[in-house]
XYZ file of C-alpha atoms in Angstrom:
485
model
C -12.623 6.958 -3.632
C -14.347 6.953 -0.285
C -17.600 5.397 -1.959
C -16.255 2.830 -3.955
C -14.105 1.790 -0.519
C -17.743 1.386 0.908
C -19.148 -0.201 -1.676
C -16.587 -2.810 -1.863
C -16.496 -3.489 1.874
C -20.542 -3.665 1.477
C -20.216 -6.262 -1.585
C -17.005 -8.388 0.460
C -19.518 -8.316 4.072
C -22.505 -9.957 1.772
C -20.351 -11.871 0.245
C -18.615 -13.317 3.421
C -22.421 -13.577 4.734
C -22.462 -15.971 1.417
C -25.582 -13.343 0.119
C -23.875 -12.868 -2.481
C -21.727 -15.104 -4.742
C -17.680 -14.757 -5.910
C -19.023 -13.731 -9.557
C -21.698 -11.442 -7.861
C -18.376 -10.129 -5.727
C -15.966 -10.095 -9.155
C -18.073 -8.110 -11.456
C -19.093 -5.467 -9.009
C -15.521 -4.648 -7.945
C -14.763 -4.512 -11.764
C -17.797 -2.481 -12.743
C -17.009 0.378 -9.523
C -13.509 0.425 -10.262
C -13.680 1.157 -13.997
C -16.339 3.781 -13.027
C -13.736 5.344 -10.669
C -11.184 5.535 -13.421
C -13.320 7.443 -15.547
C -14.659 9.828 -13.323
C -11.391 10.888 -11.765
C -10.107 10.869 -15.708
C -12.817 13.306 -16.305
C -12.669 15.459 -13.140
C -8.442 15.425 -14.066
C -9.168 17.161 -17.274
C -11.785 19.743 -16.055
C -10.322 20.484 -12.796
C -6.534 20.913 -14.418
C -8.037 23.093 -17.028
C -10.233 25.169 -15.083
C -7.918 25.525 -12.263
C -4.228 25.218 -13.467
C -4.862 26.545 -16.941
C -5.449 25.290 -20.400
C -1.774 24.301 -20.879
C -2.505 21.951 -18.105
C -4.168 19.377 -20.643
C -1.210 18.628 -22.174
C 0.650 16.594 -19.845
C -2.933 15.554 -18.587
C -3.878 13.803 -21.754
C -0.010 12.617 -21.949
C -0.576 10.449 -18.881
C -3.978 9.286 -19.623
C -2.197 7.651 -23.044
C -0.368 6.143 -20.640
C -2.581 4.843 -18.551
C -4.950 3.757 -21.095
C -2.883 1.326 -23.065
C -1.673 -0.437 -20.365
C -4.893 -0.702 -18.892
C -6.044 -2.316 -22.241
C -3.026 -4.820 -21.666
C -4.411 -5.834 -18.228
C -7.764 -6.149 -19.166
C -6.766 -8.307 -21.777
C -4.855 -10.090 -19.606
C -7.248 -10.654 -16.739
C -10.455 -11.603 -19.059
C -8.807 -14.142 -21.179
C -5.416 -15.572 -19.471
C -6.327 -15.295 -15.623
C -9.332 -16.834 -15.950
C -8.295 -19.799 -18.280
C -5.539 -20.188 -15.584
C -7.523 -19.644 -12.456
C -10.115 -22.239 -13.602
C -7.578 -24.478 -13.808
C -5.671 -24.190 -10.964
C -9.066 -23.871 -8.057
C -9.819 -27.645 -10.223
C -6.746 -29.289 -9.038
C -8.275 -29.259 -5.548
C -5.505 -28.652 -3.068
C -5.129 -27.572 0.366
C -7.085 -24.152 1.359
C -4.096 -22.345 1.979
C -2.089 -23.683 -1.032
C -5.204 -23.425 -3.184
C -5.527 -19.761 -2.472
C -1.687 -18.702 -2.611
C -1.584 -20.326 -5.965
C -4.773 -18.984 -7.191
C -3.708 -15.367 -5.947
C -0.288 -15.666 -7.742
C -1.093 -16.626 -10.710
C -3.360 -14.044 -10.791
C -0.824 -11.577 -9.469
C 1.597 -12.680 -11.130
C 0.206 -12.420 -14.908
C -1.213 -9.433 -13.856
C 1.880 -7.717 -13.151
C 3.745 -8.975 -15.751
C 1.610 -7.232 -18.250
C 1.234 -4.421 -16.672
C 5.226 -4.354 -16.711
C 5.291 -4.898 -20.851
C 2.337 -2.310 -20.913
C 4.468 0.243 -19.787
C 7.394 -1.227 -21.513
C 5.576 -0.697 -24.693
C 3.895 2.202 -24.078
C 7.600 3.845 -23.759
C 8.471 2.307 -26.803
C 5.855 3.238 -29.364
C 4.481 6.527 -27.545
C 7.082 8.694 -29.857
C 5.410 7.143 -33.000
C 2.072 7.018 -31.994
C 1.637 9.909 -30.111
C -0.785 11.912 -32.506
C -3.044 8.827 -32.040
C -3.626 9.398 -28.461
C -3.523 13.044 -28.701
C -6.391 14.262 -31.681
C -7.128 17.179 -29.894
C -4.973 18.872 -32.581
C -2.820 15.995 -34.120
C 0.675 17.107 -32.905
C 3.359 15.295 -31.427
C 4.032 14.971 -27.647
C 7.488 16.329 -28.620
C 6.207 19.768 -29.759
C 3.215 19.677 -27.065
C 5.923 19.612 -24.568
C 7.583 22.723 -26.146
C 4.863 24.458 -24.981
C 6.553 24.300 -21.727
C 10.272 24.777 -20.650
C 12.565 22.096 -19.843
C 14.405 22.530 -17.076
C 15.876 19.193 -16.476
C 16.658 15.677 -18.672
C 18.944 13.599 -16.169
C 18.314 9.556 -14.868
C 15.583 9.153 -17.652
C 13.493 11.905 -16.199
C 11.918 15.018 -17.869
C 10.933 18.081 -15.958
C 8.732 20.405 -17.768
C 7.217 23.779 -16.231
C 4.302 25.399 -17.505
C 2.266 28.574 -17.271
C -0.886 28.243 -14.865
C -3.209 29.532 -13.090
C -1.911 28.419 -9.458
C 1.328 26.479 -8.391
C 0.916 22.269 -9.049
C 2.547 19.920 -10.209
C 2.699 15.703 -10.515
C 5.382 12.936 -11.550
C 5.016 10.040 -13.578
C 8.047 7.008 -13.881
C 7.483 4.126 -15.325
C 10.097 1.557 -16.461
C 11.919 2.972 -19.333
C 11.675 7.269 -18.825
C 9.812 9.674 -16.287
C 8.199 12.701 -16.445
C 7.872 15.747 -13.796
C 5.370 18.682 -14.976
C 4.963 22.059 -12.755
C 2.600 24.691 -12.935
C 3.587 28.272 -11.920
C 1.864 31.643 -12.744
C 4.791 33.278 -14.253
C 6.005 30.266 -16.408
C 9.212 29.886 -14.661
C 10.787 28.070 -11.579
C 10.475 30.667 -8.725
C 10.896 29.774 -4.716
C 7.522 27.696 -4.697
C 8.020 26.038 -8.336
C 11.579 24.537 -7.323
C 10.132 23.051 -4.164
C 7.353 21.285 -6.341
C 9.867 20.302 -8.957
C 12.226 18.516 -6.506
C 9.314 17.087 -4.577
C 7.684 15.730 -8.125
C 11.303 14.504 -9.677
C 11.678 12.298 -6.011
C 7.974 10.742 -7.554
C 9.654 10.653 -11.167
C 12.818 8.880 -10.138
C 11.964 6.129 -7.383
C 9.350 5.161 -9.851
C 6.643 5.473 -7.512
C 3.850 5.729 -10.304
C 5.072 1.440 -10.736
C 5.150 0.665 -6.836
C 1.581 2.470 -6.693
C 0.528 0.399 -9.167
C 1.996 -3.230 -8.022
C 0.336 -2.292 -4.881
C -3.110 -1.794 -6.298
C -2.498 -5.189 -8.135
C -2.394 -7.039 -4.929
C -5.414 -5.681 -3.839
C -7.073 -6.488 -7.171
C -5.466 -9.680 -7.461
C -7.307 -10.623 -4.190
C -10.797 -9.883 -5.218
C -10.047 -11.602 -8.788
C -9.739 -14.828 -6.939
C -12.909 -14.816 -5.029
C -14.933 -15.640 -7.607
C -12.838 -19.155 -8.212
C -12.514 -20.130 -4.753
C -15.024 -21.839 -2.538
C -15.237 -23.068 0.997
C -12.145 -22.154 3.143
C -9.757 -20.676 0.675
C -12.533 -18.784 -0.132
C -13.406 -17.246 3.333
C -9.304 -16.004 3.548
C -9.494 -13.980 0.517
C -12.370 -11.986 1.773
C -10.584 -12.159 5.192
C -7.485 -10.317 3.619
C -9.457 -7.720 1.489
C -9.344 -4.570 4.357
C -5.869 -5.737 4.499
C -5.027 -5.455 0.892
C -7.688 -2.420 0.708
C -5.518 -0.612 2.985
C -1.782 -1.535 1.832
C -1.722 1.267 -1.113
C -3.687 4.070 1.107
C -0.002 3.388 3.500
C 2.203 2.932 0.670
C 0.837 6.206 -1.005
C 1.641 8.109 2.508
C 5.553 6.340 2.304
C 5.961 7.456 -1.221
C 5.261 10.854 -0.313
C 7.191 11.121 2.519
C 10.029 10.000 0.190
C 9.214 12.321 -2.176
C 9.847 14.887 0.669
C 13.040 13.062 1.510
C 14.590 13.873 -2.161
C 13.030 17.153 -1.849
C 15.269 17.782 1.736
C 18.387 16.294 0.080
C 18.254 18.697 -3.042
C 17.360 21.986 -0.735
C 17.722 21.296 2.919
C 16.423 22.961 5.669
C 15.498 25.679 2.914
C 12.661 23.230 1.735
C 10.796 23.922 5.032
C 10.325 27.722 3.917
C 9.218 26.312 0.451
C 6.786 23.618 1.661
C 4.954 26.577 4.085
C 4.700 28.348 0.895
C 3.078 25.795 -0.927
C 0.686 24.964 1.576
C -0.038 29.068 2.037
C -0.772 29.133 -1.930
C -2.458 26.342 -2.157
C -4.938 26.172 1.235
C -4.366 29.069 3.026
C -2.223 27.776 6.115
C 1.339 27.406 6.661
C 1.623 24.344 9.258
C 1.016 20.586 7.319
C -0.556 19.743 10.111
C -3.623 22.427 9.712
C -3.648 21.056 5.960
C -7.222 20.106 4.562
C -8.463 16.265 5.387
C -8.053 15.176 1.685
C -4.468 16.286 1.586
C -3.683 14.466 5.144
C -5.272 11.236 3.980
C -2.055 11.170 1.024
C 0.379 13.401 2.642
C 1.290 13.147 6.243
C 0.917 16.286 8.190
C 4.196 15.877 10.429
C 5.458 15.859 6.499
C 7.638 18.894 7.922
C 9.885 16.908 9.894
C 11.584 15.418 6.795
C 12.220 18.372 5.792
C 14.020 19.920 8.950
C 15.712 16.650 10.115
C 15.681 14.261 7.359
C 14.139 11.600 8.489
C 11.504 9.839 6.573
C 10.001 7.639 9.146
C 9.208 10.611 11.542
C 6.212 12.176 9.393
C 4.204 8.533 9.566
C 0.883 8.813 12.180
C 1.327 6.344 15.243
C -1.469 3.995 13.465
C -0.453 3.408 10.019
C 2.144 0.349 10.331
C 0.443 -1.060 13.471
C -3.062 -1.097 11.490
C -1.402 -3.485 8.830
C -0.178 -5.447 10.996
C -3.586 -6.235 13.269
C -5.763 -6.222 9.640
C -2.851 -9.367 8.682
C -2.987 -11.096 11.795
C -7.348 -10.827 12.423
C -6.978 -12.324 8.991
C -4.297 -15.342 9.604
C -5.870 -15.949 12.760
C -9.522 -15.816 11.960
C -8.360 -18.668 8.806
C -6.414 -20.891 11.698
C -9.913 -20.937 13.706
C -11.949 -21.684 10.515
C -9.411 -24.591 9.542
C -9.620 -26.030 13.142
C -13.320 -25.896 12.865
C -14.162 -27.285 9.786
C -15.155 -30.920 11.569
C -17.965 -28.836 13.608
C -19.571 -27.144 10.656
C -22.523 -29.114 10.828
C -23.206 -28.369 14.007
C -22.465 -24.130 13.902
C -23.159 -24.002 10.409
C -25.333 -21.381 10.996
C -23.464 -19.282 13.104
C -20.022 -19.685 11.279
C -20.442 -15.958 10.283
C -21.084 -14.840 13.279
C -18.411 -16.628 14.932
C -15.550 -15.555 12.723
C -16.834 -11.750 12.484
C -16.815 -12.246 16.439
C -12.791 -13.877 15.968
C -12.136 -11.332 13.599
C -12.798 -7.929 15.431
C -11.384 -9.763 18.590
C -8.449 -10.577 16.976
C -8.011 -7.043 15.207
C -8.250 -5.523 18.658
C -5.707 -7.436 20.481
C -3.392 -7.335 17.447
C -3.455 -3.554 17.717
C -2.959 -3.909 21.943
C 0.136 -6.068 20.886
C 1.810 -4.002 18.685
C 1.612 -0.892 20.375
C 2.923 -2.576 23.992
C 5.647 -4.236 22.241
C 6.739 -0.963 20.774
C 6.573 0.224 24.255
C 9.196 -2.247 25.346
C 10.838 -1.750 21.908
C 11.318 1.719 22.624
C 14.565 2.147 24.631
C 16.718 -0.571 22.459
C 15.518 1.592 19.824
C 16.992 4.748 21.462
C 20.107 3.184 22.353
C 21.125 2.152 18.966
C 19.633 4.903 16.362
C 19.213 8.197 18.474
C 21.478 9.745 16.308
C 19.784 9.038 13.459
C 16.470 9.521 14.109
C 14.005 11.708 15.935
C 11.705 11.267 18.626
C 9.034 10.445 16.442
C 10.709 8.312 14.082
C 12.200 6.312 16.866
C 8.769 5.827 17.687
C 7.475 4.587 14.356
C 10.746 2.235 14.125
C 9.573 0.797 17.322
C 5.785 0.191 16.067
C 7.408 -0.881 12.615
C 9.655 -3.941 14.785
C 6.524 -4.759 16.320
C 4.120 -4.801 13.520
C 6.188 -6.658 11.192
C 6.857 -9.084 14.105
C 3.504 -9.852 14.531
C 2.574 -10.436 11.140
C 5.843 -13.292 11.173
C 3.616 -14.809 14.598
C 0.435 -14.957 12.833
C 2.121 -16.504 9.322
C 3.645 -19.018 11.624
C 0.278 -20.813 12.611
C 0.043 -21.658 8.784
C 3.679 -22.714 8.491
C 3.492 -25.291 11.076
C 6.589 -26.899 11.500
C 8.165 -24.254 8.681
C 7.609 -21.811 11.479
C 11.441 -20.557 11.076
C 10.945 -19.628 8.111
C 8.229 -16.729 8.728
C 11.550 -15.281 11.486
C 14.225 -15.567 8.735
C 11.820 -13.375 6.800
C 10.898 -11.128 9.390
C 14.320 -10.733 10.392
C 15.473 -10.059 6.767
C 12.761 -7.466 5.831
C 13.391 -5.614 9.389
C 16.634 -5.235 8.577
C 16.602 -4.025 5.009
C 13.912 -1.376 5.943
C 15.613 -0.336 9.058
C 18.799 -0.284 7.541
C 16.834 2.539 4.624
C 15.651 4.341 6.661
C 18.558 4.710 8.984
C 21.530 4.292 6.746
C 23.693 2.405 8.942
C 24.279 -1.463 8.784
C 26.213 -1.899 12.266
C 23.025 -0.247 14.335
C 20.578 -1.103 12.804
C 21.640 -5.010 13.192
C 21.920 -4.754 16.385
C 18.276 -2.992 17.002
C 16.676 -6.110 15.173
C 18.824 -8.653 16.800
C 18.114 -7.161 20.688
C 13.818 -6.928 19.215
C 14.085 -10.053 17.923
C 15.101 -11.777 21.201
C 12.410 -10.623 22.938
C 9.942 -11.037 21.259
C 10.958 -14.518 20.350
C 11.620 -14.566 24.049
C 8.368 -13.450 25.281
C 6.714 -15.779 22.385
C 8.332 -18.905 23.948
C 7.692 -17.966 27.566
C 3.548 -17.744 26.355
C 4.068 -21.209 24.831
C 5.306 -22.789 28.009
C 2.192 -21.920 30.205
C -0.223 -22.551 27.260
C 1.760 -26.328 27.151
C 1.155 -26.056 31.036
C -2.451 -24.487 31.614
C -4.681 -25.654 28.094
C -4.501 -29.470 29.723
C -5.953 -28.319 32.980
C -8.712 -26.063 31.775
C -9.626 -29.186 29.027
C -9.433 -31.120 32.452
C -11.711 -29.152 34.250
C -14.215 -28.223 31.212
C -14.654 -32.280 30.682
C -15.110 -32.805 34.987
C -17.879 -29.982 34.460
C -19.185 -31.284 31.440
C -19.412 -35.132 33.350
C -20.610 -33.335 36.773
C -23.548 -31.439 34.820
């Protein structure tokens, strides 16, 4: 995963560097990313067999039918309907922005729509066609599964455990039914195997397999369109790429740590005990924290704290929301600086690159400083009103949260214009709805985004003033310099 992430970033910095072209960009991401599903397929089935055990296949290969057909749906999808769409779309020439938010969803938008009836079908037919998918010995999924015990059939969702080698386990949900699978040595659900069963069934129920997968549409949906756009709605999809790059990588660390939150609510404090088990099974140490890198990079390692207090936002590292947030607004504000420079192209033609790289890290830097001193301010509204329901350190990651999603709202509002309000109603509504999850309280957790809101639209409107105040004298005295030199 790490080398196809450098790879792309490689292909999008020659690209933006116009060495290479959108097609040059297109095919390459396609090529690596197909070449990533098949290795990790392959490494699935020898790792799970070798490791697990040989009874490991069978839910193995029972996903990979899944994934397969509707993979075939959204290739067929993105080689034939996208593109006949895209062409046609990028021709009307409008506006940068509008040309690339049109281009991107239509793209997105056919993209996740049959990747929706994929898995809509796939539930449909895959008790008939099973034994198509599965000629390893031509049996049914039905009496593969009998291999292992069910231990639970409620909300659509299956939970299978199997002999193995070594405790594992994975969920799968997609629209229509869900599937948990666990491994244990002995066959049966024991301390460790109940703690991966509730922790996979939180997977199997929120349908996380689905919002996984709608986020790596975004991010594909992005690169899809860079080989149809040109000139400034062109330059803004490669600008949002590390953006949309690393959206799943922080949506797979929230849909673990709710995974751990349905794992608290079926066991409670209990599921601490288990979870130090599972990590002493599975790498040797009992702490999260002390976990290997590759499990950190999916699985917080404050993950404990979910499952002694409850609350999901706690586990999340300091940098996860705020480094969305600056990657959105280096991008927005890099595009706002290439729009008002478009007249001068001729003269820093040459040096455009340069210039916005410059813009871009500059940006990403002081987006970051932002963030973290408005959750600094954010802080002790943030105590007042939800330090009964959440810890330190989730108090602390509601605070970044306010600020990062804030932020983002400021830089969408140089492309609004006079629509400005509208980026605030949003902000204001999507604050509220995730605060409001995470905390479970309307009355509070209005009142924390009302209080944040009105400072930072406060402290947004006092910046304005002495901008309206100070730009005319520093144009003033860069034109007496300019006429004295």
């Amino acid at each position: 995963m790490i080398i196809i992430a450098v790879a792309l970033i490689v292909m999008l910095a020659l690209a933006f560097a116009n060495i290479v072209n959108g097609y040059t960009l297109n095919l390459s991401f396609i090529i690596g990313f197909s070449l990533y599903i098949i290795i990790r397929i392959l490494y699935a089935l020898e790792h799970r067999s070798r490791v697990i055990g040989v009874d490991a296949l069978t839910p193995t290969l029972f996903l990979i039918s899944y994934v397969s057909v509707v993979l075939f749906v959204v290739a067929v999808s993105l080689f034939f309907v996208v593109t006949s769409l895209l062409a046609r779309v990028v021709g009307m020439g409008f506006a940068p922005l509008l040309s690339y938010l049109i281009a991107f969803l239509t793209s997105l938008g056919v993209l996740v729509v049959s990747t929706l009836l994929g898995f809509v079908v796939v539930d449909l037919a895959m008790p008939r066609i099973d034994k198509y998918f599965l000629r390893r010995d031509r049996v049914s999924i039905d009496e593969l599964l009998r291999r292992g015990e069910l231990v639970s059939d409620e909300g659509g969702v299956r939970a299978f455990v199997f002999t193995g080698n070594r405790y594992a386990g994975f969920g799968f949900g997609s629209l229509l039914r869900g599937y948990a699978f666990v491994f244990t040595p002995t066959g049966e659900l024991d301390l460790i195997g109940r703690g991966i069963l509730a922790h996979e069934l939180g997977h199997a129920r929120s349908r996380h397999t689905i919002i996984l997968t709608l986020a790596f549409l975004l991010m594909l949906s992005d690169y899809i369109v860079v080989a149809y756009l040109h000139g400034p709605a062109f330059y803004l999809s490669i600008l949002l790429a590390p953006f949309f790059m690393a959206l799943p990588f922080i949506i797979i660390r929230v849909c673990e740590t709710h995974a751990d939150l349905a794992w608290y609510r079926m066991y409670g404090e209990e599921s601490v005990n288990q979870l130090r088990e599972v990590l002493r099974r599975f790498y040797g140490v009992n702490d999260p924290r002390k976990a290997p890198l590759n499990s950190r990079l999916t699985h917080p390692g404050k993950r404990d704290l979910v499952l002694r207090f409850g609350d999901a936002l706690a586990p999340h590292a300091s940098w996860e929301f705020p480094l969305l947030a600056a990657l959105f607004n280096a991008a927005v504000v890099d595009f706002y600086l290439l729009l008002r420079i478009s007249s001068f192209l001729p003269l820093i033609g040459r040096f455009l690159t340069l210039i916005l790289t410059l813009f871009y890290v500059g940006s990403f830097v002081g987006g970051l400083v932002l963030v973290y001193l408005f959750g600094l301010v954010f802080k002790p509204l943030v105590r007042y009103f939800l330090a009964g329901s959440l810890t330190e350190d989730g108090l602390t990651n509601a605070s970044l949260l306010l600020s990062s999603i804030y932020l983002a709202a400021s830089a969408a509002s140089l492309l609004l214009a006079s629509l400005w309000w509208t980026a605030v109603i949003a902000a204001f509504v999507i604050t509220l709805v995730i605060i409001r999850h995470y905390v479970g309280k309307l009355k509070p957790s209005l009142f924390t985004v009302l209080s944040t809101m009105v400072i930072y639209l406060a402290v947004n409107l006092v910046l304005l003033l002495i901008m309206h105040v100070t730009v005319p004298i520093a144009l003033h005295w860069f034109e007496s310099l300019w006429y004295v030199r």
